[in-house]
Coordinates of N, CA and C in Angstrom, one line a residue:
M1238 N -34.2 -47.1 -6.9 CA -35.1 -47.5 -8.2 C -35.8 -48.7 -8.2
T1239 N -36.8 -48.5 -8.8 CA -38.0 -49.8 -8.5 C -37.5 -51.0 -9.3
I1240 N -37.9 -52.4 -9.0 CA -37.5 -53.4 -10.0 C -37.9 -53.2 -11.4
D1241 N -39.5 -52.4 -11.7 CA -39.6 -52.2 -13.2 C -38.7 -51.3 -14.0
E1242 N -37.9 -50.3 -13.0 CA -36.9 -49.2 -13.5 C -35.7 -49.9 -13.9
R1243 N -35.1 -50.9 -13.0 CA -34.0 -51.7 -13.3 C -34.3 -52.5 -14.5
K1244 N -35.4 -53.2 -14.6 CA -35.4 -54.1 -15.5 C -35.5 -53.2 -16.9
A1245 N -36.0 -52.1 -17.0 CA -36.3 -51.3 -18.3 C -34.5 -50.8 -18.5
V1246 N -33.8 -50.5 -17.4 CA -32.8 -50.1 -17.8 C -31.8 -51.1 -18.4
L1247 N -31.6 -52.2 -18.0 CA -31.3 -53.3 -18.6 C -31.5 -54.1 -19.8
E1248 N -32.7 -53.7 -20.0 CA -33.3 -54.1 -21.2 C -32.6 -53.2 -22.5
D1249 N -32.9 -51.9 -22.1 CA -32.0 -51.1 -23.2 C -30.6 -51.4 -23.2
E1250 N -29.9 -51.5 -22.2 CA -28.4 -51.8 -22.5 C -28.3 -53.2 -23.3
L1251 N -29.3 -54.1 -22.9 CA -29.3 -55.5 -24.1 C -29.5 -55.3 -25.3
Y1252 N -30.2 -54.5 -25.6 CA -30.7 -53.8 -26.8 C -29.3 -53.3 -27.4
I1253 N -28.6 -52.5 -26.9 CA -27.4 -51.9 -27.4 C -26.6 -53.0 -27.4
L1254 N -26.4 -53.9 -26.9 CA -25.2 -54.9 -27.0 C -25.6 -55.8 -28.0
R1255 N -27.1 -56.0 -28.4 CA -27.2 -56.8 -29.3 C -27.3 -56.1 -30.5
D1256 N -27.2 -55.2 -30.7 CA -26.9 -54.4 -32.1 C -25.5 -53.6 -32.0
S1257 N -24.5 -53.9 -31.4 CA -23.0 -53.3 -31.3 C -22.3 -53.0 -32.0
G1258 N -22.6 -53.8 -33.3 CA -21.6 -53.5 -34.2 C -20.2 -54.8 -34.2
E1259 N -19.1 -54.4 -34.7 CA -18.0 -55.2 -34.9 C -17.4 -55.7 -33.7
I1260 N -17.3 -55.0 -32.6 CA -16.6 -55.7 -31.5 C -17.7 -55.4 -30.2
P1261 N -18.5 -56.0 -30.2 CA -19.4 -56.2 -28.8 C -18.9 -56.0 -27.6
E1262 N -17.8 -56.7 -27.2 CA -16.8 -56.6 -26.1 C -16.8 -55.1 -25.5
I1263 N -16.4 -54.3 -26.7 CA -16.4 -53.0 -26.3 C -17.5 -51.9 -25.7
A1264 N -18.6 -52.6 -26.3 CA -20.0 -52.0 -25.8 C -20.4 -52.7 -24.6
Y1265 N -19.9 -53.9 -24.3 CA -20.1 -54.7 -23.1 C -19.5 -53.7 -22.1
H1266 N -18.4 -53.7 -21.8 CA -17.3 -52.7 -20.9 C -18.1 -51.6 -20.7
S1267 N -18.3 -50.6 -21.9 CA -19.3 -49.6 -21.9 C -20.5 -49.8 -20.9
T1268 N -21.3 -50.8 -21.2 CA -22.4 -50.8 -20.8 C -22.4 -51.1 -19.3
L1269 N -21.2 -51.6 -18.7 CA -20.7 -52.3 -17.3 C -20.6 -50.7 -16.8
F1270 N -19.7 -49.8 -17.2 CA -19.4 -48.8 -16.8 C -20.5 -47.7 -16.5
F1271 N -21.6 -47.7 -17.4 CA -22.7 -47.0 -17.2 C -23.7 -47.4 -16.0
L1272 N -23.7 -48.8 -16.1 CA -24.5 -49.7 -15.3 C -24.1 -49.3 -13.9
T1273 N -22.9 -49.4 -13.7 CA -22.4 -49.5 -12.3 C -21.4 -48.5 -11.8
Q1274 N -20.9 -47.6 -12.4 CA -19.9 -46.9 -12.1 C -20.2 -45.1 -12.7
D1275 N -20.8 -45.2 -13.7 CA -21.0 -43.9 -14.3 C -22.1 -42.8 -13.4
P1276 N -21.2 -41.7 -12.8 CA -22.2 -40.8 -11.9 C -23.5 -40.6 -13.0
E1277 N -23.5 -40.6 -13.9 CA -24.9 -40.2 -14.6 C -25.9 -41.5 -14.6
G1278 N -25.4 -42.6 -14.7 CA -25.7 -44.0 -14.7 C -26.8 -44.2 -13.4
P1279 N -27.3 -45.3 -13.7 CA -28.3 -46.0 -12.4 C -27.1 -46.5 -11.0
T1280 N -25.9 -46.4 -11.2 CA -25.0 -47.2 -10.4 C -25.6 -48.5 -9.3
L1281 N -25.8 -49.3 -10.6 CA -26.0 -50.7 -9.7 C -25.3 -51.6 -9.6
V1282 N -25.5 -52.7 -8.6 CA -24.7 -53.6 -8.6 C -25.4 -54.8 -9.0
L1283 N -24.6 -55.2 -10.0 CA -25.4 -56.3 -10.9 C -25.3 -57.7 -10.3
T1284 N -26.4 -58.4 -10.4 CA -26.4 -59.7 -9.9 C -25.6 -60.8 -11.0
D1285 N -25.4 -61.9 -10.5 CA -24.6 -62.9 -11.5 C -25.8 -63.2 -12.7
N1286 N -27.1 -63.2 -12.6 CA -27.9 -63.5 -13.8 C -27.8 -62.2 -14.4
E1287 N -27.7 -60.9 -13.7 CA -27.9 -59.8 -14.9 C -26.6 -59.7 -15.7
L1288 N -25.4 -60.2 -15.1 CA -24.2 -60.0 -15.9 C -24.1 -61.1 -16.6
E1289 N -24.8 -62.7 -16.4 CA -25.0 -63.5 -17.5 C -25.4 -63.0 -18.5
L1290 N -26.6 -62.2 -18.2 CA -27.5 -61.6 -19.4 C -27.1 -60.7 -20.3
L1291 N -26.2 -59.8 -19.6 CA -25.1 -59.1 -20.6 C -24.2 -59.8 -21.6
Q1292 N -23.6 -60.7 -20.8 CA -22.8 -61.6 -21.4 C -23.3 -62.5 -22.8
D1293 N -24.6 -63.1 -22.4 CA -25.3 -63.7 -23.2 C -25.6 -62.6 -24.6
A1294 N -25.6 -61.3 -24.5 CA -26.0 -60.3 -25.8 C -24.8 -60.3 -26.4
V1295 N -23.8 -60.3 -25.7 CA -22.3 -60.1 -26.4 C -22.0 -61.2 -27.2
I1296 N -22.3 -62.7 -26.3 CA -21.9 -64.0 -27.4 C -22.8 -64.0 -28.7
T1297 N -24.1 -63.6 -28.1 CA -24.9 -63.8 -29.6 C -24.4 -62.9 -30.5
R1298 N -24.3 -61.4 -30.2 CA -23.8 -60.4 -31.5 C -22.2 -61.1 -31.8
Y1299 N -21.5 -61.4 -31.1 CA -20.5 -62.2 -31.8 C -20.7 -63.4 -32.7
Q1300 N -21.5 -64.1 -32.5 CA -21.8 -65.6 -33.1 C -22.9 -64.9 -34.4
E1301 N -23.7 -64.1 -34.2 CA -23.9 -63.2 -35.5 C -23.1 -62.9 -36.5
I1302 N -22.1 -62.1 -36.1 CA -20.9 -61.5 -37.2 C -19.9 -62.7 -37.9
V1303 N -19.6 -63.5 -36.8 CA -18.8 -64.8 -37.3 C -19.8 -65.7 -38.5
L1304 N -20.7 -66.0 -38.3 CA -21.6 -66.5 -39.4 C -22.1 -65.6 -40.5
R1305 N -21.9 -64.5 -40.1 CA -22.2 -63.7 -41.2 C -21.1 -63.5 -42.5
D1306 N -20.1 -63.7 -42.3 CA -18.9 -63.8 -43.1 C -18.8 -65.2 -43.7
I1307 N -19.2 -66.4 -43.0 CA -19.3 -67.6 -43.7 C -20.5 -68.1 -44.3
T1308 N -21.2 -67.1 -44.4 CA -22.6 -67.6 -45.2 C -22.6 -66.9 -46.5
P1309 N -22.5 -67.8 -47.6 CA -22.6 -67.5 -48.9 C -23.3 -66.7 -49.5
E1310 N -25.0 -66.6 -48.9 CA -25.4 -65.6 -49.4 C -25.2 -64.0 -49.2
N1311 N -24.3 -63.9 -48.2 CA -23.8 -62.5 -48.1 C -23.0 -62.0 -48.5
R1312 N -22.1 -62.7 -49.5 CA -20.9 -62.4 -50.2 C -20.8 -61.1 -51.1
D1313 N -22.1 -60.8 -51.4 CA -22.2 -59.8 -52.4 C -23.0 -58.6 -51.6
L1314 N -23.4 -58.6 -50.5 CA -23.7 -57.6 -49.6 C -22.7 -56.9 -48.9
T1315 N -22.9 -55.5 -49.0 CA -22.2 -54.3 -48.0 C -21.7 -54.7 -47.0
L1316 N -22.7 -55.6 -46.1 CA -22.5 -56.0 -44.6 C -21.2 -57.1 -44.8
Y1317 N -20.8 -57.8 -45.8 CA -19.7 -58.9 -45.9 C -18.3 -58.4 -45.6
R1318 N -17.7 -59.1 -44.7 CA -16.6 -58.9 -44.6 C -15.2 -59.9 -45.0
G1319 N -15.9 -61.0 -45.1 CA -15.0 -62.0 -45.7 C -14.3 -63.1 -44.4
V1320 N -13.7 -64.0 -45.2 CA -13.5 -65.3 -44.1 C -12.3 -64.6 -43.0
R1321 N -11.6 -63.5 -43.4 CA -10.3 -63.1 -42.6 C -11.1 -62.6 -41.5
R1322 N -12.1 -61.8 -41.6 CA -12.9 -61.2 -40.5 C -13.6 -62.0 -39.6
T1323 N -14.1 -63.4 -40.3 CA -14.7 -64.4 -39.4 C -13.5 -64.9 -38.6
L1324 N -12.1 -64.9 -38.8 CA -11.2 -65.6 -38.0 C -10.7 -64.7 -37.0
H1325 N -10.7 -63.4 -37.3 CA -10.7 -62.4 -36.3 C -11.8 -62.5 -35.1
N1326 N -13.1 -62.3 -35.5 CA -14.2 -62.3 -34.7 C -14.2 -63.7 -33.8
W1327 N -13.8 -65.0 -34.6 CA -13.8 -66.1 -33.7 C -12.9 -66.1 -32.7
Q1328 N -11.7 -65.4 -33.0 CA -10.7 -65.4 -31.8 C -11.2 -64.2 -30.7
R1329 N -11.9 -63.4 -31.0 CA -12.2 -62.5 -30.1 C -13.5 -62.8 -29.2
M1330 N -14.3 -63.7 -30.0 CA -15.1 -64.2 -29.1 C -14.8 -65.4 -28.2
E1331 N -14.1 -66.6 -28.7 CA -13.5 -67.2 -28.0 C -12.5 -66.6 -26.7
A1332 N -11.9 -65.5 -26.7 CA -11.1 -65.0 -25.7 C -12.2 -64.4 -24.5
F1333 N -13.2 -63.9 -25.1 CA -14.7 -63.3 -24.3 C -15.0 -64.2 -23.6
C1334 N -15.2 -65.7 -24.2 CA -16.0 -66.7 -23.3 C -14.9 -67.4 -22.4
V1335 N -13.5 -67.4 -22.7 CA -12.6 -67.6 -21.7 C -12.5 -66.9 -20.5
R1336 N -12.3 -65.7 -21.0 CA -12.4 -64.6 -19.9 C -13.5 -64.6 -19.0
N1337 N -14.7 -64.8 -19.2 CA -15.9 -64.8 -18.5 C -16.4 -66.2 -18.3
N1338 N -15.3 -67.2 -18.5 CA -15.9 -68.5 -18.2 C -17.2 -69.1 -18.6
R1339 N -17.3 -69.2 -20.1 CA -18.5 -69.4 -20.9 C -18.4 -70.2 -21.8
D1340 N -19.0 -71.1 -22.0 CA -19.1 -72.6 -23.0 C -19.7 -71.8 -24.3
N1341 N -18.6 -72.3 -25.2 CA -19.2 -72.1 -26.5 C -19.2 -73.4 -27.4
T1342 N -19.3 -74.4 -26.8 CA -18.9 -75.5 -27.6 C -20.1 -75.8 -28.7
A1343 N -21.3 -75.7 -28.2 CA -22.6 -75.8 -29.4 C -22.6 -75.0 -30.5
F1344 N -21.8 -73.9 -30.1 CA -21.9 -73.0 -31.6 C -20.3 -73.1 -32.3
K1345 N -19.6 -74.0 -31.6 CA -18.3 -74.4 -32.7 C -18.9 -75.4 -33.4
E1346 N -19.7 -76.2 -33.1 CA -20.1 -76.8 -34.2 C -21.1 -76.6 -35.2
Q1347 N -21.5 -75.4 -34.9 CA -22.5 -74.8 -36.1 C -21.7 -74.1 -36.9
V1348 N -20.6 -73.3 -36.3 CA -19.1 -72.9 -37.2 C -18.7 -74.3 -38.1
R1349 N -18.3 -75.1 -37.6 CA -17.7 -75.9 -38.2 C -18.3 -76.4 -39.3
H1350 N -19.9 -76.8 -39.2 CA -20.4 -77.0 -40.3 C -20.8 -75.6 -41.4
A1351 N -21.2 -74.7 -41.0 CA -21.0 -73.5 -41.5 C -19.9 -73.2 -42.3
F1352 N -18.7 -73.4 -41.9 CA -17.5 -73.0 -42.8 C -17.2 -73.9 -43.6
L1353 N -17.6 -75.5 -43.4 CA -17.2 -76.5 -44.6 C -18.2 -76.3 -46.0
R1354 N -19.7 -75.9 -45.3 CA -20.3 -75.8 -46.3 C -19.9 -74.4 -47.4
F1355 N -19.5 -73.3 -46.5 CA -19.1 -72.5 -47.3 C -17.7 -72.5 -48.1
I1356 N -16.7 -73.1 -47.7 CA -15.8 -73.4 -48.4 C -15.9 -74.3 -49.8
K1357 N -16.9 -75.2 -49.4 CA -17.0 -76.4 -50.6 C -18.0 -75.4 -51.8
R1358 N -19.0 -74.7 -51.3 CA -19.9 -73.5 -52.0 C -18.6 -72.6 -52.9
E1359 N -18.0 -72.3 -52.2 CA -17.3 -70.9 -52.7 C -16.3 -71.3 -53.8
V1360 N -15.8 -72.7 -53.5 CA -14.7 -73.4 -54.2 C -15.7 -73.7 -55.8
A1361 N -16.5 -74.3 -55.7 CA -17.4 -75.0 -56.8 C -17.8 -73.7 -57.7
E1362 N -18.0 -72.4 -57.1 CA -18.7 -71.5 -57.7 C -17.8 -71.0 -58.2
I1363 N -16.1 -70.6 -57.7 CA -15.5 -70.0 -58.5 C -14.9 -70.8 -59.5
E1364 N -14.7 -72.1 -59.3 CA -14.5 -72.9 -60.4 C -15.5 -73.2 -61.8
A1365 N -16.7 -72.8 -61.6 CA -17.5 -73.0 -62.5 C -17.8 -71.5 -62.9
E1366 N -16.8 -70.7 -62.5 CA -16.7 -69.1 -63.1 C -17.6 -68.4 -62.8
N1367 N -18.5 -68.6 -61.9 CA -19.7 -67.9 -61.3 C -19.2 -66.5 -60.5
R1368 N -17.9 -66.8 -59.9 CA -17.7 -65.7 -59.3 C -16.1 -65.6 -58.9
K1369 N -15.8 -64.3 -58.3 CA -14.3 -64.2 -58.1 C -14.1 -64.7 -56.7
S1370 N -12.9 -65.4 -56.1 CA -12.6 -65.5 -54.7 C -13.4 -65.0 -53.8
S1371 N -13.5 -65.1 -52.9 CA -14.2 -63.9 -51.5 C -12.8 -64.7 -50.1
L1372 N -12.3 -65.7 -50.6 CA -11.3 -66.2 -49.8 C -10.3 -65.0 -49.6
N1373 N -10.5 -64.0 -48.5 CA -9.4 -63.4 -48.5 C -8.6 -63.2 -47.2
C1374 N -8.2 -64.5 -47.4 CA -6.7 -64.6 -46.4 C -6.1 -65.8 -47.0
S1375 N -5.1 -66.2 -46.3 CA -3.8 -67.3 -46.8 C -4.9 -68.5 -46.3
W1376 N -4.1 -69.4 -47.2 CA -4.6 -70.7 -46.9 C -4.1 -71.3 -45.9
K1377 N -3.2 -70.9 -45.1 CA -2.6 -71.3 -43.9 C -3.6 -70.7 -43.0
M1378 N -3.9 -69.8 -43.3 CA -5.2 -69.2 -42.3 C -6.2 -70.0 -42.3
I1379 N -6.6 -70.5 -43.4 CA -7.6 -71.2 -43.2 C -7.6 -72.4 -42.7
A1380 N -6.5 -72.9 -43.2 CA -6.2 -74.4 -42.4 C -6.1 -74.5 -40.9
K1381 N -5.5 -73.2 -39.7 CA -5.8 -73.1 -39.0 C -6.6 -73.2 -38.3
F1382 N -7.7 -72.4 -39.2 CA -8.9 -71.8 -38.5 C -9.9 -73.4 -38.6
A1383 N -9.9 -74.3 -39.7 CA -10.3 -75.5 -39.8 C -10.0 -76.2 -38.6
G1384 N -8.6 -76.5 -38.4 CA -8.0 -77.2 -37.3 C -8.7 -77.0 -35.9
V1385 N -8.6 -75.5 -35.8 CA -9.3 -74.9 -34.4 C -11.1 -75.5 -34.4
L1386 N -11.9 -75.5 -35.2 CA -12.8 -76.2 -35.4 C -13.3 -77.5 -35.8
G1387 N -12.0 -78.3 -35.3 CA -12.1 -79.9 -35.4 C -12.2 -80.0 -36.9
L1388 N -12.0 -79.5 -38.2 CA -12.1 -79.6 -39.4 C -10.6 -80.4 -40.1
D1389 N -10.9 -81.2 -40.9 CA -9.6 -81.6 -41.5 C -9.7 -81.0 -42.9
T1390 N -8.7 -80.7 -43.4 CA -8.7 -79.9 -44.7 C -9.0 -80.8 -45.7
A1391 N -8.7 -81.8 -45.6 CA -9.1 -83.3 -46.5 C -10.5 -83.3 -46.9
Q1392 N -11.5 -82.5 -46.1 CA -12.9 -82.5 -46.4 C -13.2 -81.2 -47.4
F1393 N -12.2 -80.5 -47.4 CA -12.3 -79.6 -48.3 C -12.2 -79.9 -49.8
P1394 N -12.8 -79.0 -50.7 CA -12.6 -79.5 -52.4 C -11.0 -79.5 -52.5
D1395 N -10.8 -80.2 -53.7 CA -9.4 -80.1 -54.3 C -9.0 -78.8 -54.5
N1396 N -7.8 -78.6 -54.6 CA -7.0 -77.1 -54.8 C -8.0 -76.2 -54.2
W1397 N -8.5 -76.3 -53.0 CA -9.0 -75.1 -52.6 C -8.0 -74.2 -52.1
Q1398 N -6.9 -74.3 -51.9 CA -5.7 -73.2 -51.5 C -5.4 -72.6 -53.0
E1399 N -5.9 -72.9 -54.1 CA -5.4 -72.1 -55.2 C -6.5 -70.6 -55.1
H1400 N -7.4 -70.9 -54.6 CA -8.5 -69.5 -54.4 C -8.3 -68.9 -53.1
C1401 N -7.1 -68.9 -52.5 CA -6.7 -68.1 -51.4 C -5.6 -66.8 -51.6
L1402 N -5.7 -66.0 -50.9 CA -4.6 -65.2 -50.9 C -3.5 -65.5 -50.7
G1403 N -2.3 -64.9 -51.2 CA -1.1 -65.3 -50.9 C -0.4 -66.7 -51.5
D1404 N 0.5 -67.1 -50.8 CA 1.5 -68.3 -51.3 C 0.4 -69.4 -51.4
K1405 N 0.4 -70.1 -52.5 CA -0.4 -71.2 -52.6 C 0.2 -72.4 -52.5
T1406 N 1.7 -72.7 -52.4 CA 2.5 -73.8 -52.4 C 3.5 -74.2 -51.3
S1407 N 3.1 -73.4 -50.4 CA 3.9 -73.8 -49.2 C 3.1 -73.9 -47.9

């Protein structure tokens, strides 16, 4: 395989990873198998740089879907999955980063700001009776996620818990 052919195969797989849907890590493992072990694939021995490029594509996709569901403008779109999905995708992304020794600190800061903006806008619009709540998880889940991000729920609007699913009092 020539260098140009190798580059083209990797670019195709990077494109697949970037548009891989809800769980990009599954696409990542499929890509690794295809590139390195599949008898019908190119059976490459990937360099560290090539592995890093593939992992970057997975992380970028995770970042997109984490932010998607804490972007207020997306709440009425069919692609919106809610805060609960953000929490799950955050956990998946963090686990992927840990397993692959990747630092995600800068993105955590971005999510912290986006999540705080989301909660503030969500509560303001609910209380102005402009919309129904899209906080599709318990206040405990939201508080736990806020803690992971380094947010204090005291920064949230008063009575934000009232707009969450489940028990509002404990």
